[in-house]
Amino acid sequence: VTVTNVSFGANQKTVILKTTVFPANTPISVAVNNIQDLKGNLVDSNYSATQFTMNCPGFWADFNNMTVPAGAAIYGNAWIYPNDSYNNGPYLQLIPAMANMAGSIVIDQLTPGIPVYQFTASFRMHIGEGTVANPADGFSFNVAKDLQNGAPSPCETGIGTGLSVCFPIYNSDYIMVKRGGTEIARVYTTIYGKAPWVDVLINLKQGGLLDVVYGGDVIFTNLATGYIPDTNRFGIYARCGGSYANFWID
């Protein structure tokens, strides 16, 4: 970690250190000695050291109390149901297996006003019971400032101008990554009906490197996305048209 700027707080009794980006939950040591006033006079020559850990903000939900956690909201056809999750407990239905549905969960800024540099998102998805001939349409995981508070359609190919990981299933299954609405990469793989409940891992590291794992299959590793840190929100959106499927999350 490198200190890039030093300044005083409003009362000149607080020193503000601006540093290069460092991973959350990493112990940081700060040593101070030879403190001087604004004229360069020595105030205190004693050595002082401290250690701290910058905790990482987060969001967690299991829907067991049948409510939407604080800091999030659901829209459209999204609804919490009391059982049938992977552990027979509650889950969030993004959309049911019915025609022309759309639903979402949108999570507020985890630390208001602070850019998102990196994150790890893990959840389980159930995608099934769809139209026999061609289930549809898909869901997307999105990180952006301009996410919609609603259930837009289409949404399976991304929402907002930030980073999107998209899971379309109509006509063919594939996982696609977009930034600023532009496709970066695509991998064709089984999404629909892969398992009753599928583990999903989306991990964005410093420098915009992305890992995506779906149902134990490594889809992307250190994919360069060009992600630009910003005061982003998080949103998971799903929808279907005339063809359909259940999209549940827990």
CSV table of C-alpha atoms in Angstrom, one decimal:
chain,number,residue,atom,x,y,z
A,1,VAL,CA,0.0,0.0,0.0
A,2,THR,CA,1.3,3.4,-1.0
A,3,VAL,CA,0.3,6.8,0.5
A,4,THR,CA,-0.5,9.0,-2.4
A,5,ASN,CA,-1.7,12.2,-0.6
A,6,VAL,CA,-1.7,13.6,2.9
A,7,SER,CA,-4.1,16.4,4.1
A,8,PHE,CA,-5.6,17.8,7.2
A,9,GLY,CA,-9.2,17.4,8.3
A,10,ALA,CA,-11.5,20.3,8.8
A,11,ASN,CA,-10.2,21.1,12.3
A,12,GLN,CA,-6.6,20.4,11.4
A,13,LYS,CA,-6.5,17.8,14.3
A,14,THR,CA,-7.1,14.9,11.9
A,15,VAL,CA,-4.6,13.8,9.2
A,16,ILE,CA,-6.2,12.1,6.2
A,17,LEU,CA,-4.1,9.6,4.3
A,18,LYS,CA,-5.1,8.7,0.7
A,19,THR,CA,-3.7,5.4,-0.4
A,20,THR,CA,-3.6,3.1,-3.4
A,21,VAL,CA,-6.3,0.5,-3.5
A,22,PHE,CA,-5.8,-2.5,-1.2
A,23,PRO,CA,-7.9,-5.7,-0.7
A,24,ALA,CA,-10.7,-5.5,1.9
A,25,ASN,CA,-10.2,-7.4,5.1
A,26,THR,CA,-6.4,-7.1,4.9
A,27,PRO,CA,-4.5,-6.0,8.1
A,28,ILE,CA,-2.9,-2.7,7.6
A,29,SER,CA,-0.1,-1.3,9.8
A,30,VAL,CA,0.5,2.5,10.2
A,31,ALA,CA,3.6,3.9,11.9
A,32,VAL,CA,3.9,7.6,12.9
A,33,ASN,CA,6.9,9.5,14.3
A,34,ASN,CA,8.5,13.0,14.3
A,35,ILE,CA,5.2,14.9,14.2
A,36,GLN,CA,5.6,18.5,13.0
A,37,ASP,CA,3.3,21.5,13.0
A,38,LEU,CA,2.5,23.5,9.9
A,39,LYS,CA,5.7,25.5,10.3
A,40,GLY,CA,7.9,22.4,10.4
A,41,ASN,CA,8.5,22.6,14.2
A,42,LEU,CA,8.9,19.2,15.9
A,43,VAL,CA,5.9,18.5,18.1
A,44,ASP,CA,6.4,14.9,19.1
A,45,SER,CA,9.3,12.7,18.3
A,46,ASN,CA,7.8,9.6,19.9
A,47,TYR,CA,7.2,6.6,17.7
A,48,SER,CA,3.6,5.3,17.5
A,49,ALA,CA,2.2,2.3,15.5
A,50,THR,CA,-1.3,0.9,15.1
A,51,GLN,CA,-2.9,-1.9,13.1
A,52,PHE,CA,-6.4,-2.1,11.7
A,53,THR,CA,-8.4,-4.0,9.2
A,54,MET,CA,-10.7,-2.2,6.7
A,55,ASN,CA,-13.8,-4.3,6.8
A,56,CYS,CA,-15.6,-5.1,3.6
A,57,PRO,CA,-19.3,-4.1,3.4
A,58,GLY,CA,-21.7,-6.8,2.3
A,59,PHE,CA,-25.2,-8.0,1.7
A,60,TRP,CA,-26.6,-11.4,2.8
A,61,ALA,CA,-30.1,-12.9,2.6
A,62,ASP,CA,-31.6,-16.3,3.1
A,63,PHE,CA,-35.3,-15.1,3.1
A,64,ASN,CA,-36.0,-17.3,6.1
A,65,ASN,CA,-38.0,-14.6,7.8
A,66,MET,CA,-40.1,-14.1,4.6
A,67,THR,CA,-39.0,-10.5,4.2
A,68,VAL,CA,-36.7,-8.6,1.9
A,69,PRO,CA,-33.5,-7.5,3.8
A,70,ALA,CA,-32.9,-3.9,4.5
A,71,GLY,CA,-31.0,-2.2,1.7
A,72,ALA,CA,-32.8,-4.2,-1.0
A,73,ALA,CA,-36.1,-4.1,-2.9
A,74,ILE,CA,-38.0,-6.5,-5.2
A,75,TYR,CA,-40.0,-5.5,-8.2
A,76,GLY,CA,-42.4,-7.0,-10.7
A,77,ASN,CA,-43.3,-10.6,-10.3
A,78,ALA,CA,-40.6,-11.2,-7.7
A,79,TRP,CA,-42.0,-12.7,-4.5
A,80,ILE,CA,-40.8,-14.7,-1.4
A,81,TYR,CA,-42.2,-18.2,-1.0
A,82,PRO,CA,-42.0,-20.3,2.2
A,83,ASN,CA,-40.6,-23.6,1.0
A,84,ASP,CA,-39.1,-25.6,-1.9
A,85,SER,CA,-35.6,-24.0,-1.7
A,86,TYR,CA,-32.5,-26.3,-1.8
A,87,ASN,CA,-33.0,-26.8,1.9
A,88,ASN,CA,-36.8,-26.8,1.7
A,89,GLY,CA,-36.8,-23.3,3.2
A,90,PRO,CA,-37.9,-20.0,1.7
A,91,TYR,CA,-36.6,-18.6,-1.5
A,92,LEU,CA,-37.0,-15.6,-3.7
A,93,GLN,CA,-39.0,-16.2,-6.9
A,94,LEU,CA,-37.8,-13.8,-9.5
A,95,ILE,CA,-40.4,-15.0,-12.0
A,96,PRO,CA,-42.8,-18.0,-12.1
A,97,ALA,CA,-43.1,-20.4,-15.0
A,98,MET,CA,-45.8,-18.4,-16.7
A,99,ALA,CA,-45.9,-16.3,-19.9
A,100,ASN,CA,-44.8,-12.6,-19.9
A,101,MET,CA,-43.3,-12.4,-16.4
A,102,ALA,CA,-40.5,-10.1,-15.2
A,103,GLY,CA,-39.0,-9.6,-11.7
A,104,SER,CA,-35.9,-8.3,-10.0
A,105,ILE,CA,-34.1,-7.7,-6.7
A,106,VAL,CA,-32.0,-4.5,-6.6
A,107,ILE,CA,-29.5,-3.9,-3.8
A,108,ASP,CA,-28.5,-0.3,-2.8
A,109,GLN,CA,-25.0,1.0,-2.6
A,110,LEU,CA,-23.3,-1.1,0.1
A,111,THR,CA,-21.3,1.9,1.3
A,112,PRO,CA,-23.0,5.1,0.0
A,113,GLY,CA,-20.7,7.3,-1.9
A,114,ILE,CA,-17.8,4.8,-2.0
A,115,PRO,CA,-16.9,3.2,-5.3
A,116,VAL,CA,-17.1,-0.6,-5.7
A,117,TYR,CA,-13.6,-1.8,-6.6
A,118,GLN,CA,-14.1,-5.5,-6.1
A,119,PHE,CA,-16.8,-8.0,-4.9
A,120,THR,CA,-17.7,-11.6,-4.5
A,121,ALA,CA,-21.3,-12.7,-5.2
A,122,SER,CA,-22.4,-16.2,-4.5
A,123,PHE,CA,-26.0,-17.5,-4.6
A,124,ARG,CA,-28.0,-20.5,-5.8
A,125,MET,CA,-30.4,-20.6,-8.7
A,126,HIS,CA,-33.2,-22.9,-9.7
A,127,ILE,CA,-34.1,-22.7,-13.4
A,128,GLY,CA,-36.7,-25.2,-14.5
A,129,GLU,CA,-40.3,-26.3,-15.2
A,130,GLY,CA,-40.3,-24.3,-18.4
A,131,THR,CA,-41.9,-24.6,-21.8
A,132,VAL,CA,-41.0,-28.1,-23.1
A,133,ALA,CA,-40.0,-27.1,-26.6
A,134,ASN,CA,-37.9,-24.0,-25.7
A,135,PRO,CA,-37.8,-22.5,-22.2
A,136,ALA,CA,-37.1,-18.8,-21.8
A,137,ASP,CA,-35.8,-16.2,-21.4
A,138,GLY,CA,-33.0,-15.8,-18.8
A,139,PHE,CA,-31.6,-13.7,-16.0
A,140,SER,CA,-28.7,-11.3,-15.5
A,141,PHE,CA,-26.5,-10.1,-12.6
A,142,ASN,CA,-25.6,-6.4,-12.9
A,143,VAL,CA,-23.4,-3.9,-11.2
A,144,ALA,CA,-24.0,-0.3,-12.3
A,145,LYS,CA,-25.0,3.2,-11.1
A,146,ASP,CA,-28.0,3.4,-13.5
A,147,LEU,CA,-29.9,0.2,-12.6
A,148,GLN,CA,-33.6,0.4,-12.9
A,149,ASN,CA,-35.9,0.1,-9.9
A,150,GLY,CA,-38.3,-2.2,-11.6
A,151,ALA,CA,-38.7,-5.2,-13.8
A,152,PRO,CA,-37.6,-4.2,-17.3
A,153,SER,CA,-37.9,-6.4,-20.4
A,154,PRO,CA,-35.6,-7.5,-21.9
A,155,CYS,CA,-33.1,-7.9,-19.1
A,156,GLU,CA,-31.4,-11.3,-19.6
A,157,THR,CA,-28.8,-9.6,-21.7
A,158,GLY,CA,-27.9,-7.0,-19.1
A,159,ILE,CA,-29.2,-3.9,-17.5
A,160,GLY,CA,-27.3,-0.6,-17.0
A,161,THR,CA,-24.0,0.8,-18.3
A,162,GLY,CA,-21.7,-1.0,-15.8
A,163,LEU,CA,-20.8,-4.7,-15.6
A,164,SER,CA,-23.3,-7.4,-16.5
A,165,VAL,CA,-23.0,-11.2,-16.3
A,166,CYS,CA,-25.9,-12.6,-18.4
A,167,PHE,CA,-27.5,-16.0,-18.5
A,168,PRO,CA,-29.9,-16.3,-21.6
A,169,ILE,CA,-31.6,-19.7,-22.2
A,170,TYR,CA,-33.9,-19.0,-25.2
A,171,ASN,CA,-32.8,-21.0,-28.3
A,172,SER,CA,-29.4,-21.7,-26.8
A,173,ASP,CA,-27.8,-21.5,-23.3
A,174,TYR,CA,-24.8,-19.3,-22.9
A,175,ILE,CA,-23.1,-17.0,-20.3
A,176,MET,CA,-22.1,-13.6,-21.5
A,177,VAL,CA,-20.1,-10.7,-19.9
A,178,LYS,CA,-20.8,-7.1,-21.0
A,179,ARG,CA,-19.4,-3.8,-19.9
A,180,GLY,CA,-21.1,-0.6,-20.8
A,181,GLY,CA,-23.6,-2.5,-22.9
A,182,THR,CA,-20.9,-4.1,-25.1
A,183,GLU,CA,-20.2,-7.8,-25.1
A,184,ILE,CA,-16.8,-8.8,-23.9
A,185,ALA,CA,-17.0,-12.6,-23.9
A,186,ARG,CA,-19.4,-15.5,-24.4
A,187,VAL,CA,-19.3,-19.2,-23.5
A,188,TYR,CA,-22.0,-21.7,-24.5
A,189,THR,CA,-22.8,-24.0,-21.7
A,190,THR,CA,-25.8,-25.7,-20.1
A,191,ILE,CA,-27.8,-23.3,-17.9
A,192,TYR,CA,-31.4,-24.6,-17.9
A,193,GLY,CA,-32.1,-27.7,-15.9
A,194,LYS,CA,-28.4,-28.3,-15.1
A,195,ALA,CA,-29.4,-29.3,-11.5
A,196,PRO,CA,-32.4,-28.6,-9.2
A,197,TRP,CA,-30.3,-25.8,-7.5
A,198,VAL,CA,-27.1,-24.5,-9.1
A,199,ASP,CA,-24.3,-22.7,-7.2
A,200,VAL,CA,-23.3,-19.4,-8.9
A,201,LEU,CA,-20.1,-17.5,-8.1
A,202,ILE,CA,-19.2,-14.1,-9.6
A,203,ASN,CA,-15.9,-12.7,-8.4
A,204,LEU,CA,-14.6,-9.3,-9.5
A,205,LYS,CA,-11.0,-8.7,-8.5
A,206,GLN,CA,-8.9,-5.6,-8.5
A,207,GLY,CA,-8.1,-4.4,-12.0
A,208,GLY,CA,-11.4,-5.6,-13.3
A,209,LEU,CA,-10.5,-9.3,-13.6
A,210,LEU,CA,-13.6,-11.5,-13.4
A,211,ASP,CA,-14.1,-15.1,-12.4
A,212,VAL,CA,-17.5,-16.8,-13.1
A,213,VAL,CA,-18.4,-20.3,-11.9
A,214,TYR,CA,-21.7,-21.9,-12.7
A,215,GLY,CA,-22.8,-25.2,-11.3
A,216,GLY,CA,-19.1,-26.1,-10.5
A,217,ASP,CA,-18.0,-25.3,-14.1
A,218,VAL,CA,-15.4,-22.6,-14.4
A,219,ILE,CA,-16.7,-20.3,-17.2
A,220,PHE,CA,-14.3,-17.4,-16.9
A,221,THR,CA,-11.0,-17.0,-15.0
A,222,ASN,CA,-9.3,-13.6,-14.8
A,223,LEU,CA,-11.3,-12.2,-17.7
A,224,ALA,CA,-10.2,-8.7,-18.4
A,225,THR,CA,-13.4,-6.6,-18.3
A,226,GLY,CA,-12.2,-3.0,-18.2
A,227,TYR,CA,-14.4,-2.4,-15.3
A,228,ILE,CA,-14.3,1.1,-13.9
A,229,PRO,CA,-15.0,1.5,-10.2
A,230,ASP,CA,-18.0,3.6,-9.4
A,231,THR,CA,-20.7,4.1,-6.7
A,232,ASN,CA,-22.6,1.2,-8.1
A,233,ARG,CA,-25.6,-0.8,-7.0
A,234,PHE,CA,-26.3,-4.5,-7.6
A,235,GLY,CA,-29.3,-6.0,-9.4
A,236,ILE,CA,-30.5,-9.4,-10.5
A,237,TYR,CA,-33.2,-9.4,-13.1
A,238,ALA,CA,-35.2,-12.2,-14.9
A,239,ARG,CA,-37.9,-12.3,-17.5
A,240,CYS,CA,-39.8,-14.4,-20.0
A,241,GLY,CA,-42.1,-13.9,-22.9
A,242,GLY,CA,-44.4,-16.4,-24.5
A,243,SER,CA,-42.0,-19.2,-23.6
A,244,TYR,CA,-41.1,-19.4,-19.9
A,245,ALA,CA,-39.4,-21.1,-16.9
A,246,ASN,CA,-39.1,-20.7,-13.2
A,247,PHE,CA,-36.3,-18.5,-12.0
A,248,TRP,CA,-35.7,-18.8,-8.3
A,249,ILE,CA,-32.8,-17.6,-6.2
A,250,ASP,CA,-31.6,-18.2,-2.7
